[in-house]
Amino acid sequence: MGKLFLGSDKSGFELKEAIKAYLIENKYDFDDIGTLDVENAYPYYEVAEKGAKALQRGEYERGILICGTGMGMSIVSNKHEGVHGAACESVFAAEKCRAINDANVLCMGGWLIGPVMGVAMTDTFLNTEFTQNLEDWRAANLRRFKVAVLEIEKKSFNK
């Protein structure tokens, strides 16, 4: 696993801190891109843009973004070519966003997800690879679909 980024706004701060403790304990290589304290919180769109641009530059392999619902972080991160943010609310969704969609940013909601669930989702997201544990026929289809989706993305961003 390559280097990660972890970021939140004020609404995601508590969950971010729980995930940060898990990442430290498990010796992941990561940067906390903010919010660093709730008194000086960054808006969700600034944190998401910062992480997405760094991912585009190749500074990180994956990222985790947390706001109130996870949706704002997902929307902003997906405005950047090559960044695929998935708003997830379960371990199952965190697994499938990697195995099926090869998402590179896990977006979660601090209002929706408690620390234990958030850590479990993070662990699953970080330890699942594209097409992992899928039937051969499904994995083959998903590899073809990924190429098609990347073509759609390329056309969208390079008008």
PDB file of C-alpha atoms in Angstrom:
ATOM      1  CA  MET A   1       0.000   0.000   0.000  1.00  0.00           C
ATOM      2  CA  GLY A   2       1.351   3.369  -1.034  1.00  0.00           C
ATOM      3  CA  LYS A   3       1.004   6.640   0.800  1.00  0.00           C
ATOM      4  CA  LEU A   4      -2.451   7.880   1.849  1.00  0.00           C
ATOM      5  CA  PHE A   5      -4.040  11.182   2.698  1.00  0.00           C
ATOM      6  CA  LEU A   6      -6.664  11.688   5.377  1.00  0.00           C
ATOM      7  CA  GLY A   7      -8.782  14.807   5.628  1.00  0.00           C
ATOM      8  CA  SER A   8     -11.981  16.218   7.059  1.00  0.00           C
ATOM      9  CA  ASP A   9     -14.002  19.308   7.688  1.00  0.00           C
ATOM     10  CA  LYS A  10     -15.378  20.182  11.150  1.00  0.00           C
ATOM     11  CA  SER A  11     -18.254  17.692  10.871  1.00  0.00           C
ATOM     12  CA  GLY A  12     -15.896  14.824  10.089  1.00  0.00           C
ATOM     13  CA  PHE A  13     -13.157  15.744  12.563  1.00  0.00           C
ATOM     14  CA  GLU A  14     -14.018  13.249  15.325  1.00  0.00           C
ATOM     15  CA  LEU A  15     -14.224  10.323  12.888  1.00  0.00           C
ATOM     16  CA  LYS A  16     -11.009  11.461  11.185  1.00  0.00           C
ATOM     17  CA  GLU A  17      -9.191  11.419  14.504  1.00  0.00           C
ATOM     18  CA  ALA A  18     -10.367   7.844  15.210  1.00  0.00           C
ATOM     19  CA  ILE A  19      -9.190   6.725  11.779  1.00  0.00           C
ATOM     20  CA  LYS A  20      -5.921   8.611  12.249  1.00  0.00           C
ATOM     21  CA  ALA A  21      -5.256   6.642  15.463  1.00  0.00           C
ATOM     22  CA  TYR A  22      -5.932   3.391  13.585  1.00  0.00           C
ATOM     23  CA  LEU A  23      -3.559   4.391  10.753  1.00  0.00           C
ATOM     24  CA  ILE A  24      -0.797   5.296  13.222  1.00  0.00           C
ATOM     25  CA  GLU A  25      -1.279   2.090  15.217  1.00  0.00           C
ATOM     26  CA  ASN A  26      -1.079   0.008  12.033  1.00  0.00           C
ATOM     27  CA  LYS A  27       1.924   1.943  10.683  1.00  0.00           C
ATOM     28  CA  TYR A  28       0.340   3.240   7.493  1.00  0.00           C
ATOM     29  CA  ASP A  29       2.236   5.943   5.619  1.00  0.00           C
ATOM     30  CA  PHE A  30      -0.185   8.888   5.495  1.00  0.00           C
ATOM     31  CA  ASP A  31      -0.556  12.626   5.799  1.00  0.00           C
ATOM     32  CA  ASP A  32      -3.319  14.410   7.672  1.00  0.00           C
ATOM     33  CA  ILE A  33      -4.267  17.187   5.239  1.00  0.00           C
ATOM     34  CA  GLY A  34      -6.654  18.847   7.702  1.00  0.00           C
ATOM     35  CA  THR A  35      -8.748  19.857   9.485  1.00  0.00           C
ATOM     36  CA  LEU A  36      -6.184  19.787  12.293  1.00  0.00           C
ATOM     37  CA  ASP A  37      -8.414  21.288  15.003  1.00  0.00           C
ATOM     38  CA  VAL A  38     -12.106  22.143  15.078  1.00  0.00           C
ATOM     39  CA  GLU A  39     -11.467  25.793  15.997  1.00  0.00           C
ATOM     40  CA  ASN A  40      -9.719  26.344  12.664  1.00  0.00           C
ATOM     41  CA  ALA A  41     -11.706  23.983  10.472  1.00  0.00           C
ATOM     42  CA  TYR A  42     -11.426  23.987   6.696  1.00  0.00           C
ATOM     43  CA  PRO A  43     -14.569  23.799   4.538  1.00  0.00           C
ATOM     44  CA  TYR A  44     -15.167  20.386   2.959  1.00  0.00           C
ATOM     45  CA  TYR A  45     -14.514  21.622  -0.565  1.00  0.00           C
ATOM     46  CA  GLU A  46     -11.035  22.931   0.302  1.00  0.00           C
ATOM     47  CA  VAL A  47      -9.975  19.657   1.919  1.00  0.00           C
ATOM     48  CA  ALA A  48     -11.396  17.553  -0.925  1.00  0.00           C
ATOM     49  CA  GLU A  49      -9.717  19.718  -3.566  1.00  0.00           C
ATOM     50  CA  LYS A  50      -6.375  19.589  -1.731  1.00  0.00           C
ATOM     51  CA  GLY A  51      -6.462  15.787  -1.532  1.00  0.00           C
ATOM     52  CA  ALA A  52      -7.711  15.300  -5.085  1.00  0.00           C
ATOM     53  CA  LYS A  53      -5.027  17.528  -6.598  1.00  0.00           C
ATOM     54  CA  ALA A  54      -2.297  15.766  -4.605  1.00  0.00           C
ATOM     55  CA  LEU A  55      -3.652  12.399  -5.781  1.00  0.00           C
ATOM     56  CA  GLN A  56      -3.562  13.652  -9.372  1.00  0.00           C
ATOM     57  CA  ARG A  57       0.076  14.688  -8.924  1.00  0.00           C
ATOM     58  CA  GLY A  58       0.909  11.152  -7.757  1.00  0.00           C
ATOM     59  CA  GLU A  59       1.740  12.149  -4.181  1.00  0.00           C
ATOM     60  CA  TYR A  60      -0.732   9.590  -2.837  1.00  0.00           C
ATOM     61  CA  GLU A  61      -2.123   6.237  -3.903  1.00  0.00           C
ATOM     62  CA  ARG A  62      -5.444   6.590  -2.074  1.00  0.00           C
ATOM     63  CA  GLY A  63      -7.256   8.917   0.263  1.00  0.00           C
ATOM     64  CA  ILE A  64      -9.942   9.128   2.914  1.00  0.00           C
ATOM     65  CA  LEU A  65     -12.193  12.194   3.171  1.00  0.00           C
ATOM     66  CA  ILE A  66     -14.796  12.834   5.851  1.00  0.00           C
ATOM     67  CA  CYS A  67     -17.468  15.526   6.063  1.00  0.00           C
ATOM     68  CA  GLY A  68     -20.969  15.441   7.553  1.00  0.00           C
ATOM     69  CA  THR A  69     -22.447  12.966   5.073  1.00  0.00           C
ATOM     70  CA  GLY A  70     -19.472  12.059   2.860  1.00  0.00           C
ATOM     71  CA  MET A  71     -21.381  13.303  -0.147  1.00  0.00           C
ATOM     72  CA  GLY A  72     -19.808  16.761  -0.391  1.00  0.00           C
ATOM     73  CA  MET A  73     -16.313  15.287  -0.267  1.00  0.00           C
ATOM     74  CA  SER A  74     -17.301  12.757  -2.933  1.00  0.00           C
ATOM     75  CA  ILE A  75     -18.772  15.398  -5.231  1.00  0.00           C
ATOM     76  CA  VAL A  76     -15.735  17.682  -5.025  1.00  0.00           C
ATOM     77  CA  SER A  77     -13.155  14.904  -5.313  1.00  0.00           C
ATOM     78  CA  ASN A  78     -14.903  13.552  -8.419  1.00  0.00           C
ATOM     79  CA  LYS A  79     -14.504  16.940 -10.132  1.00  0.00           C
ATOM     80  CA  HIS A  80     -10.845  15.952 -10.657  1.00  0.00           C
ATOM     81  CA  GLU A  81      -9.801  13.645 -13.479  1.00  0.00           C
ATOM     82  CA  GLY A  82      -8.446  10.332 -12.215  1.00  0.00           C
ATOM     83  CA  VAL A  83      -9.943  10.780  -8.766  1.00  0.00           C
ATOM     84  CA  HIS A  84     -12.767   8.390  -7.951  1.00  0.00           C
ATOM     85  CA  GLY A  85     -14.370   9.203  -4.619  1.00  0.00           C
ATOM     86  CA  ALA A  86     -17.039   6.882  -3.255  1.00  0.00           C
ATOM     87  CA  ALA A  87     -19.425   7.988  -0.516  1.00  0.00           C
ATOM     88  CA  CYS A  88     -19.881   4.838   1.581  1.00  0.00           C
ATOM     89  CA  GLU A  89     -21.958   4.074   4.647  1.00  0.00           C
ATOM     90  CA  SER A  90     -21.036   0.427   5.310  1.00  0.00           C
ATOM     91  CA  VAL A  91     -18.158  -2.037   5.285  1.00  0.00           C
ATOM     92  CA  PHE A  92     -19.859  -3.782   2.359  1.00  0.00           C
ATOM     93  CA  ALA A  93     -19.919  -0.543   0.333  1.00  0.00           C
ATOM     94  CA  ALA A  94     -16.273   0.200   1.231  1.00  0.00           C
ATOM     95  CA  GLU A  95     -15.300  -3.245  -0.047  1.00  0.00           C
ATOM     96  CA  LYS A  96     -17.326  -3.016  -3.236  1.00  0.00           C
ATOM     97  CA  CYS A  97     -16.187   0.525  -4.100  1.00  0.00           C
ATOM     98  CA  ARG A  98     -12.690  -0.968  -4.375  1.00  0.00           C
ATOM     99  CA  ALA A  99     -13.448  -4.442  -5.775  1.00  0.00           C
ATOM    100  CA  ILE A 100     -16.005  -3.293  -8.357  1.00  0.00           C
ATOM    101  CA  ASN A 101     -15.228   0.376  -9.052  1.00  0.00           C
ATOM    102  CA  ASP A 102     -11.534   0.669  -8.128  1.00  0.00           C
ATOM    103  CA  ALA A 103     -12.319   3.852  -6.156  1.00  0.00           C
ATOM    104  CA  ASN A 104      -9.220   5.593  -4.845  1.00  0.00           C
ATOM    105  CA  VAL A 105     -10.906   7.861  -2.289  1.00  0.00           C
ATOM    106  CA  LEU A 106     -13.176   6.647   0.495  1.00  0.00           C
ATOM    107  CA  CYS A 107     -15.659   9.349   1.547  1.00  0.00           C
ATOM    108  CA  MET A 108     -17.554   8.984   4.818  1.00  0.00           C
ATOM    109  CA  GLY A 109     -19.971  11.006   6.907  1.00  0.00           C
ATOM    110  CA  GLY A 110     -19.100  11.929  10.468  1.00  0.00           C
ATOM    111  CA  TRP A 111     -22.799  12.460  11.214  1.00  0.00           C
ATOM    112  CA  LEU A 112     -23.614   8.956   9.969  1.00  0.00           C
ATOM    113  CA  ILE A 113     -20.723   6.695  10.921  1.00  0.00           C
ATOM    114  CA  GLY A 114     -19.298   6.017  14.359  1.00  0.00           C
ATOM    115  CA  PRO A 115     -15.601   5.469  15.028  1.00  0.00           C
ATOM    116  CA  VAL A 116     -15.747   1.646  15.193  1.00  0.00           C
ATOM    117  CA  MET A 117     -17.598   1.425  11.870  1.00  0.00           C
ATOM    118  CA  GLY A 118     -15.350   4.056  10.283  1.00  0.00           C
ATOM    119  CA  VAL A 119     -12.213   2.154  11.256  1.00  0.00           C
ATOM    120  CA  ALA A 120     -13.689  -1.106   9.920  1.00  0.00           C
ATOM    121  CA  MET A 121     -14.597   0.627   6.654  1.00  0.00           C
ATOM    122  CA  THR A 122     -11.102   2.098   6.396  1.00  0.00           C
ATOM    123  CA  ASP A 123      -9.471  -1.274   7.010  1.00  0.00           C
ATOM    124  CA  THR A 124     -11.622  -2.875   4.318  1.00  0.00           C
ATOM    125  CA  PHE A 125     -11.014  -0.050   1.829  1.00  0.00           C
ATOM    126  CA  LEU A 126      -7.250  -0.211   2.316  1.00  0.00           C
ATOM    127  CA  ASN A 127      -7.080  -4.002   2.101  1.00  0.00           C
ATOM    128  CA  THR A 128      -9.295  -4.628  -0.923  1.00  0.00           C
ATOM    129  CA  GLU A 129      -7.961  -4.605  -4.476  1.00  0.00           C
ATOM    130  CA  PHE A 130      -9.804  -4.147  -7.769  1.00  0.00           C
ATOM    131  CA  THR A 131     -11.722  -7.364  -8.701  1.00  0.00           C
ATOM    132  CA  GLN A 132     -10.672  -9.075  -5.447  1.00  0.00           C
ATOM    133  CA  ASN A 133     -12.799 -12.128  -4.549  1.00  0.00           C
ATOM    134  CA  LEU A 134     -14.973 -11.811  -7.652  1.00  0.00           C
ATOM    135  CA  GLU A 135     -15.837 -14.562 -10.109  1.00  0.00           C
ATOM    136  CA  ASP A 136     -13.569 -14.725 -13.170  1.00  0.00           C
ATOM    137  CA  TRP A 137     -16.356 -13.684 -15.562  1.00  0.00           C
ATOM    138  CA  ARG A 138     -17.276 -10.686 -13.383  1.00  0.00           C
ATOM    139  CA  ALA A 139     -13.645  -9.609 -12.976  1.00  0.00           C
ATOM    140  CA  ALA A 140     -13.128  -9.789 -16.753  1.00  0.00           C
ATOM    141  CA  ASN A 141     -16.251  -7.678 -17.343  1.00  0.00           C
ATOM    142  CA  LEU A 142     -15.189  -5.122 -14.736  1.00  0.00           C
ATOM    143  CA  ARG A 143     -11.749  -4.726 -16.305  1.00  0.00           C
ATOM    144  CA  ARG A 144     -13.458  -3.992 -19.652  1.00  0.00           C
ATOM    145  CA  PHE A 145     -15.962  -1.680 -17.989  1.00  0.00           C
ATOM    146  CA  LYS A 146     -13.156   0.231 -16.272  1.00  0.00           C
ATOM    147  CA  VAL A 147     -11.587   1.002 -19.657  1.00  0.00           C
ATOM    148  CA  ALA A 148     -14.961   2.218 -20.968  1.00  0.00           C
ATOM    149  CA  VAL A 149     -15.567   4.398 -17.914  1.00  0.00           C
ATOM    150  CA  LEU A 150     -12.077   5.907 -18.172  1.00  0.00           C
ATOM    151  CA  GLU A 151     -12.827   6.813 -21.803  1.00  0.00           C
ATOM    152  CA  ILE A 152     -16.017   8.572 -20.677  1.00  0.00           C
ATOM    153  CA  GLU A 153     -14.003  10.391 -18.012  1.00  0.00           C
ATOM    154  CA  LYS A 154     -11.319  11.396 -20.511  1.00  0.00           C
ATOM    155  CA  LYS A 155     -13.913  12.837 -22.913  1.00  0.00           C
ATOM    156  CA  SER A 156     -15.608  14.710 -20.087  1.00  0.00           C
ATOM    157  CA  PHE A 157     -12.453  16.365 -18.806  1.00  0.00           C
ATOM    158  CA  ASN A 158     -10.804  16.996 -22.174  1.00  0.00           C
ATOM    159  CA  LYS A 159     -13.568  18.720 -24.104  1.00  0.00           C
TER     160      LYS A 159
END
